Structures are given as C-alpha cells and as structure tokens.
Short mmCIF file of C-alpha atoms in Angstrom, two decimals:
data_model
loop_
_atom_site.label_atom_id
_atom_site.label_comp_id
_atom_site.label_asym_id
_atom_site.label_seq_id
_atom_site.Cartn_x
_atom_site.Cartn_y
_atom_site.Cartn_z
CA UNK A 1 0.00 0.00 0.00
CA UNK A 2 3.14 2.21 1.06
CA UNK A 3 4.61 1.33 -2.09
CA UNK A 4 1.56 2.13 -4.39
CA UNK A 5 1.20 5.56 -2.59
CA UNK A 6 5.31 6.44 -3.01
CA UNK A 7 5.25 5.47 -6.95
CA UNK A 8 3.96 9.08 -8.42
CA UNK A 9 6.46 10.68 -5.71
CA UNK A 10 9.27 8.15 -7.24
CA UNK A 11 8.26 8.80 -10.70
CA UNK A 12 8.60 12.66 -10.06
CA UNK A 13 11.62 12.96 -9.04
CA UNK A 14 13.63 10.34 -11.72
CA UNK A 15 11.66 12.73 -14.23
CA UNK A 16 13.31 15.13 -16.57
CA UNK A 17 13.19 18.99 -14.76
CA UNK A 18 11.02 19.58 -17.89
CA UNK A 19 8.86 16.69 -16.96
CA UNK A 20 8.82 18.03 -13.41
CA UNK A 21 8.12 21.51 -14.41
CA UNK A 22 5.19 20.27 -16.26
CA UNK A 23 4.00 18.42 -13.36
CA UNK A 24 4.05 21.51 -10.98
CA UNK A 25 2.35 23.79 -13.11
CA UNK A 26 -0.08 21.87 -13.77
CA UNK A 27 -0.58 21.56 -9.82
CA UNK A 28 -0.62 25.37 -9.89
CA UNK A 29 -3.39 25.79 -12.46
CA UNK A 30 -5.66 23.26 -10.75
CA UNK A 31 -5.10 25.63 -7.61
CA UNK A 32 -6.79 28.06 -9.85
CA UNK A 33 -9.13 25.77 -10.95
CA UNK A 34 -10.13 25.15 -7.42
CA UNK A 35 -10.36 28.77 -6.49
CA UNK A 36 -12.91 28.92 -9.39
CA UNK A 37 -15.10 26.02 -7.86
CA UNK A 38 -17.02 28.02 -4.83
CA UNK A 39 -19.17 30.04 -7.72
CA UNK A 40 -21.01 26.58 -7.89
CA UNK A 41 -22.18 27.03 -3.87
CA UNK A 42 -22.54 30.62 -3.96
CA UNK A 43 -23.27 33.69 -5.62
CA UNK A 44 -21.98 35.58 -3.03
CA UNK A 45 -18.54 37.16 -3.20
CA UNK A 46 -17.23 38.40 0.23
CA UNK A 47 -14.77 41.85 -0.71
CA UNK A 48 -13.25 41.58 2.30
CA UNK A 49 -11.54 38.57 2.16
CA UNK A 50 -10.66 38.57 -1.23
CA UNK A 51 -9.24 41.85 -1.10
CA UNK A 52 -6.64 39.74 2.28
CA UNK A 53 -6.57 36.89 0.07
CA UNK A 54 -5.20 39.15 -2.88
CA UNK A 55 -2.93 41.20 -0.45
CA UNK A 56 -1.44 37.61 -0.14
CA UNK A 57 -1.17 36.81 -3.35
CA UNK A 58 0.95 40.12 -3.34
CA UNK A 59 2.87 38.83 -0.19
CA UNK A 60 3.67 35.21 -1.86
CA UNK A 61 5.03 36.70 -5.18
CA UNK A 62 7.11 39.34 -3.63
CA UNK A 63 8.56 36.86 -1.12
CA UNK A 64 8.79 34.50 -4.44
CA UNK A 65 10.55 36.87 -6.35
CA UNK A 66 13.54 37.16 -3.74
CA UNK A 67 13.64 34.17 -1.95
CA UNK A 68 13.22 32.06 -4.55
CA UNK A 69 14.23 33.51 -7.90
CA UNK A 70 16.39 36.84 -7.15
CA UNK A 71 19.00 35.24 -4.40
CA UNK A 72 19.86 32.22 -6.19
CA UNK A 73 20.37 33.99 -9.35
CA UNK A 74 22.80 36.56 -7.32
CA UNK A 75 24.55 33.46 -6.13
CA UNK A 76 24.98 31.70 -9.24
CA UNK A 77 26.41 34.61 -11.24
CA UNK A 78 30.11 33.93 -9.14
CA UNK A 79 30.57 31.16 -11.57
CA UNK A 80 29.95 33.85 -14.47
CA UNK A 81 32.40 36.38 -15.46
CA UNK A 82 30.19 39.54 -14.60
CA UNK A 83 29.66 41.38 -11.08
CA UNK A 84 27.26 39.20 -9.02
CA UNK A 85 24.98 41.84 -9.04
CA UNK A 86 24.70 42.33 -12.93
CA UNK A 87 22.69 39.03 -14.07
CA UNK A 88 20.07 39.70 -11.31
CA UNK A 89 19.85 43.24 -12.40
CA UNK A 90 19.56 43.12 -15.89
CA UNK A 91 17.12 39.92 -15.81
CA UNK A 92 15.09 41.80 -13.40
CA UNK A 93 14.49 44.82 -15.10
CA UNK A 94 14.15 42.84 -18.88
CA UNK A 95 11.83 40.77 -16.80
CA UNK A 96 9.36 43.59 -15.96
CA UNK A 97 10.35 45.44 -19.21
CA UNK A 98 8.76 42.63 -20.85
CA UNK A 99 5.40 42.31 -18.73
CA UNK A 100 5.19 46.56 -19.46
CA UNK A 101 5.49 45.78 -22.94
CA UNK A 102 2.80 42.73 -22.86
CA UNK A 103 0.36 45.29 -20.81
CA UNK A 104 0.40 47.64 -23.31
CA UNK A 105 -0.60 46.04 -26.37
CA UNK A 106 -2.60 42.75 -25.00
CA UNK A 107 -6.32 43.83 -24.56
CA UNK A 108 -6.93 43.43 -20.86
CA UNK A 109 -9.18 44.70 -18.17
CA UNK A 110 -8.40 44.88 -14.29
CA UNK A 111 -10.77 43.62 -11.80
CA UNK A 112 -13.92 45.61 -10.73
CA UNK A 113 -12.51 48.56 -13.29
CA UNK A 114 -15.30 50.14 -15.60
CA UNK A 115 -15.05 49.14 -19.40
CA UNK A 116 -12.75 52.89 -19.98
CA UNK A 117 -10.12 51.36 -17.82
CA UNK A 118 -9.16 48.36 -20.20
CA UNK A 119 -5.91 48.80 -21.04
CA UNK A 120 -3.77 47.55 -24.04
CA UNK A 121 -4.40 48.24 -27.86
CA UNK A 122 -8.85 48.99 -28.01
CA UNK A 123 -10.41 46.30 -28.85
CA UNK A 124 -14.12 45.31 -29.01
CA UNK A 125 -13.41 41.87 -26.76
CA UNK A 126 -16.13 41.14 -24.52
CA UNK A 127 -15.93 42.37 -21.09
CA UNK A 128 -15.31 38.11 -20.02
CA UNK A 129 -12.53 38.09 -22.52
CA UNK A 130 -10.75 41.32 -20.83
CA UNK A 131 -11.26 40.22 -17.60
CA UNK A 132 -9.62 36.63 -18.05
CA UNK A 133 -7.00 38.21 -20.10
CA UNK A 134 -5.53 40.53 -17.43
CA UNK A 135 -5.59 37.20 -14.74
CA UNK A 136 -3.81 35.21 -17.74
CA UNK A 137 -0.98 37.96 -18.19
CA UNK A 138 0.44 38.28 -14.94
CA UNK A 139 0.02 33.99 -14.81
CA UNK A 140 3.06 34.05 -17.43
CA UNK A 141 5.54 35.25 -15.08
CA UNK A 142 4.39 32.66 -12.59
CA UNK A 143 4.70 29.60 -15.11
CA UNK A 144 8.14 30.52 -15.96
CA UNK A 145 9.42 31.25 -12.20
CA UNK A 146 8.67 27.27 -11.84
CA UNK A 147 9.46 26.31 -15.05
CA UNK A 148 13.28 27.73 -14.33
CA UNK A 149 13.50 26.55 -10.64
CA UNK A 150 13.12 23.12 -12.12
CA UNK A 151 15.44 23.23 -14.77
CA UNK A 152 18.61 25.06 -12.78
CA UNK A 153 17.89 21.48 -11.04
CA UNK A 154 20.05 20.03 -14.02
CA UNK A 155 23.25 21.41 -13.12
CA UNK A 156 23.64 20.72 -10.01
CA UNK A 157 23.88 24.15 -8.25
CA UNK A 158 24.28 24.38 -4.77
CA UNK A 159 21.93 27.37 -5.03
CA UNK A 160 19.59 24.79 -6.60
CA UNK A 161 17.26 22.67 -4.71
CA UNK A 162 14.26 20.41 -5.60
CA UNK A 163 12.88 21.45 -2.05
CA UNK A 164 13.66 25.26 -3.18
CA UNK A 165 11.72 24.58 -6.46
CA UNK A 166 8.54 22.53 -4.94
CA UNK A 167 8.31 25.14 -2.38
CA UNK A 168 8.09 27.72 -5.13
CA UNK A 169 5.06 25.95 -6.81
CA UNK A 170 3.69 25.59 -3.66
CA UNK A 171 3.61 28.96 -3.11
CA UNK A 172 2.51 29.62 -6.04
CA UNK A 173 -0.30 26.80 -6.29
CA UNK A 174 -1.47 28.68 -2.77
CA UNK A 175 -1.47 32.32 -4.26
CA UNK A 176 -3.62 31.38 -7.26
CA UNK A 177 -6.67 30.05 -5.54
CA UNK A 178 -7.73 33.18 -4.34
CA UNK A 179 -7.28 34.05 -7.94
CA UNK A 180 -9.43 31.82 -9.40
CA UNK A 181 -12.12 33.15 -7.43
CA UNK A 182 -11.43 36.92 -8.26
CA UNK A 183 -11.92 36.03 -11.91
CA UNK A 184 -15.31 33.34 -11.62
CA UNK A 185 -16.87 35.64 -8.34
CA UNK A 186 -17.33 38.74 -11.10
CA UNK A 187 -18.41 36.89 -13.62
CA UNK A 188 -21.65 35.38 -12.03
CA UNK A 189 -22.03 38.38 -10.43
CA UNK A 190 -22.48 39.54 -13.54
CA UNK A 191 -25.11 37.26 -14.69
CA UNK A 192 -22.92 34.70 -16.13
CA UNK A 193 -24.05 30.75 -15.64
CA UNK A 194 -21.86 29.41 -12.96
CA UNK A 195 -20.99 26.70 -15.45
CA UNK A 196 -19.27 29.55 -17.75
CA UNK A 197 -17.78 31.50 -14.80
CA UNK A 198 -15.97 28.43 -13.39
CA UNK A 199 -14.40 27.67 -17.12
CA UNK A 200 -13.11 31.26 -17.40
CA UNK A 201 -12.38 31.59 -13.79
CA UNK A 202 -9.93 28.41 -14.25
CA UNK A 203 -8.97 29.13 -18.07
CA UNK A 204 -6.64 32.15 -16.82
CA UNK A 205 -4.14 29.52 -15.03
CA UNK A 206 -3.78 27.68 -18.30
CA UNK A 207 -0.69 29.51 -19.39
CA UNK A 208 1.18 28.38 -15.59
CA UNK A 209 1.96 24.91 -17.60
CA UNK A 210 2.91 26.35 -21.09
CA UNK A 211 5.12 29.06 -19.80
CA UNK A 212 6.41 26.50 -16.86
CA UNK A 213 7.85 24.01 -19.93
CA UNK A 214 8.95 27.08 -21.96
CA UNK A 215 11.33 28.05 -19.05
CA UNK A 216 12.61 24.65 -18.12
CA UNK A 217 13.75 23.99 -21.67
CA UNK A 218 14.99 27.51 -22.38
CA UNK A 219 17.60 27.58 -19.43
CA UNK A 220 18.01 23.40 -20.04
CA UNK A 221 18.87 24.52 -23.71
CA UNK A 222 21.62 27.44 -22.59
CA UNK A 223 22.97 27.18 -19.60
CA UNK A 224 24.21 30.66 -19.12
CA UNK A 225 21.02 32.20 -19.32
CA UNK A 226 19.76 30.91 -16.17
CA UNK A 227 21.12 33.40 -13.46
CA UNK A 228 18.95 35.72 -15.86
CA UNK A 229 15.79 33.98 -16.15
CA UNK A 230 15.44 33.63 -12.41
CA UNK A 231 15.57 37.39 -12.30
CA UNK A 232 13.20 38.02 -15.40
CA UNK A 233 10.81 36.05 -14.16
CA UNK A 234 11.73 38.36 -10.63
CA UNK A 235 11.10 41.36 -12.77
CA UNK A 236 7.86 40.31 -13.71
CA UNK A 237 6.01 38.95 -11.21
CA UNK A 238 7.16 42.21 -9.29
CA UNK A 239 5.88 44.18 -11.98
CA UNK A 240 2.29 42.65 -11.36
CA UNK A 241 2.09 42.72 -7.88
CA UNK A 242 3.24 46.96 -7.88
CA UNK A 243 0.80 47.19 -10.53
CA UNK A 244 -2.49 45.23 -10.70
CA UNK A 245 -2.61 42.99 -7.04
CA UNK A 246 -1.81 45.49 -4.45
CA UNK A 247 -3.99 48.21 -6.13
CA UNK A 248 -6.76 46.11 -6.61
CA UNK A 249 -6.73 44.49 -3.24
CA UNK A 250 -6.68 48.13 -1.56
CA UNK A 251 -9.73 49.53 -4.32
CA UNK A 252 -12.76 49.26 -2.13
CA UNK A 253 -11.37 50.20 1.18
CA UNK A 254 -9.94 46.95 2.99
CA UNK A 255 -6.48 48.81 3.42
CA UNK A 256 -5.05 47.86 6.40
CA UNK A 257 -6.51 44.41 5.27
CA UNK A 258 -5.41 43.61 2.48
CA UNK A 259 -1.89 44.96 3.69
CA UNK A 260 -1.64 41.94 6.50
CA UNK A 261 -2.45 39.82 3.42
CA UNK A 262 0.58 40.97 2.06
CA UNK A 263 2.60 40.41 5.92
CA UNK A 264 0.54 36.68 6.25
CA UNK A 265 1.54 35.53 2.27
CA UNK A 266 5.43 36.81 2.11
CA UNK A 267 5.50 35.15 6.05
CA UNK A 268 4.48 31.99 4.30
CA UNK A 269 6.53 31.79 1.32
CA UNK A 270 9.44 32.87 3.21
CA UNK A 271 8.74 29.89 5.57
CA UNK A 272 8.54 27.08 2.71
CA UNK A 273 10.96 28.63 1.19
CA UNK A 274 13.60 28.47 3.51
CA UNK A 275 12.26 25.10 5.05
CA UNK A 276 11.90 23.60 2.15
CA UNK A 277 14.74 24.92 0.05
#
C-alpha cells in the first residue's frame, strides 16, 4: 500500500526537470481551478476577504521573487564572469520590461474597473474576454518562475534545490486560488451561468503549464542564461504585484486588510521557502 502511494512521488523525481516543471504547473493551475469552484455554492462574493486573500497573493510573489528567484540567481552569477549583481539586475528589469510591454498592447481589463479602464491596444473583446485576459498575463511570469526553478535542477547548483523549487510551486499553487475566485466571483455576479464563470475563472491559469515548460527547456537549452531567467521572471512577477494585485486588493477600502495579506503571504513563502529549500 506504502509502495503504491510512493510510486507518483518516485516517478517525479527520476523525471526530466522539464517533466517536473510540467507536473508543478499543472498543480498550480488546478489551484486556480479550485479557487474557481465556490461560484457553484454561492453567488456571493465576500470583498473583504478577497481583497486579504489578494494582499497575499501580493505577499507570496514578492517573497517569491527574492527568496526564490532573485537570491539564487545573485549566487549563481560567481561562476559567471560579470559582477554578481549584474545578471540579477539586468534579468530583473528585462523581466518587468517585458510584462510593461505585454500590458500595453494585450487587450486586458483589471478587476472591478469600468469598461474605460481596459488597457492595451482597443479592442471590441467582450468584457469576459478582458477580464480573463488581465488574470492570464500576470500567470506568465508565474509559469516561468517554476518552469526555471526546475530546470537550474540540471546542473547541479548548490543554489539549486528540488525542495527550493517545490516550495516555489507551492507557493505559487497557494497564491492562485484566491485568484481563481477573483476572476469566476465577477463573472456570475455579472449574470454569467456558474458553469461559464468556473471555465473562465480556471482558463486564466492555463498559461502556468505552457510558460512553466517554456522556461525549463529555455535555461536546459543554454545554460548561461539561467542566473537571468530567475531574475526576469523576478522582474515580472514584481511588476504585477506593484501594478495590478496590491492596487486592486486596496480599491474598495480593505487597506489595512489587504496589507496583513501581504505580511501573512510573504511570512508563508518565506517559511517554505527556507524550510523547504
């Protein structure tokens, strides 16, 4: 019995970091997927805890972004021939270079904001398609922050752990239910069957496992890179939390709230991270 429940735990860790990657982000959009499920129960959407629950969403990627992704790249770069501050700060700003770039020309809409406020190139998108657009963008960063962890696994870094990288998806599995529930709560709200708001609610985590593979095989593919990937993907995830999850966590007047989010979710990330990693 032992045995049968240790063989997918085996099998995970004699796969590929690609394989593993997969396998993580895949555990990170059904965390979405599962923050999506409550719009089948109620129709009811309680601002006041999803504005804490967002605040620590903010806390887990910040905590993420150093912890996880910005110190190991700082430590890696002494086997490069560059400063050891120079891979983590070029990644990082490229990183959230790239997620400013994405933001303005891919149609999307923040939560809660009036039609005006979609940003991007105009469109005539449905409100839906906005909506699960602007979840989906700042998902990228997240895919790739796993995807990477796993594949610096390949070389053997000290910096390098598979506890590091399973505490990062853990994290990160954690940080998205509340977000599948900020994108399916609206919807309904909205008059959308809960069949429809569940499917878009959990359709905005779907690029976690495509960008996770994308940056396991990228830094698998060129070693050198990696140091700089950690710290893009850095950039960007702190690029979304400064600019969509803290300001829509403290829209509708849950402040002080929504700021202990923040303390509780960086507390916890910090925790696996350094248990863990």
């Amino acid at each position: 019995m032992i045995d049968w429940l240790l063989a997918p735990w085996q099998a995970f860790l004699s796969a590929s970091p690609v394989m593993q990657a997969l396998v993580a982000t895949l555990f990170t959009w059904g965390m979405t997927a599962a923050g999506a499920l409550p719009v089948f129960f109620t129709d009811r959407e309680n601002r006041r805890l999803l504005d804490i629950l967002l605040g620590f969403t903010g806390g887990v990627m910040i905590a993420a972004s150093f912890w996880s992704l910005l110190a190991p790249s700082i430590e890696m770069a002494g086997d490069l021939s560059v400063p050891a501050w120079f891979p983590a700060a070029v990644g990082f700003a490229l990183g959230a270079a790239f997620l400013r770039g994405a933001d303005l020309v891919l149609p999307h809409l923040h939560l809660n904001a009036p039609m005006h406020e979609a940003e991007g190139v105009p469109t005539t998108w449905r409100r839906t398609t906005l909506l699960v657009l602007a979840i989906t963008l700042h998902n990228i960063p997240e895919g790739l922050a796993v995807g990477v962890a796993f594949g610096a696994l390949a070389y053997g870094f000290d910096h390098a752990s598979l506890g590091g990288a399973i505490a990062l998806a853990v994290g990160i599995g954690i940080q998205n239910f509340p977000e599948g529930m900020a994108v399916a709560m609206p919807l309904r709200r909205e008059g959308m069957s809960r069949r429809k708001s569940f499917w878009y609610g959990q359709l905005s985590g779907v690029v976690e496992p495509i960008a996770g593979v994308i940056g396991a095989a990228a830094v698998l593919f060129w070693q050198p890179i990696l140091p700089y990937a950690l710290a893009f993907a850095a950039g960007a995830m702190i690029f979304v939390v400064v600019e969509e999850v803290i300001p829509e966590a403290q829209r509708s007047g849950h402040a002080d709230d929504a700021t202990l989010g923040v303390i509780g979710g960086f507390i916890l990330m910090m925790v696996l991270d350094v248990a863990l990693g």
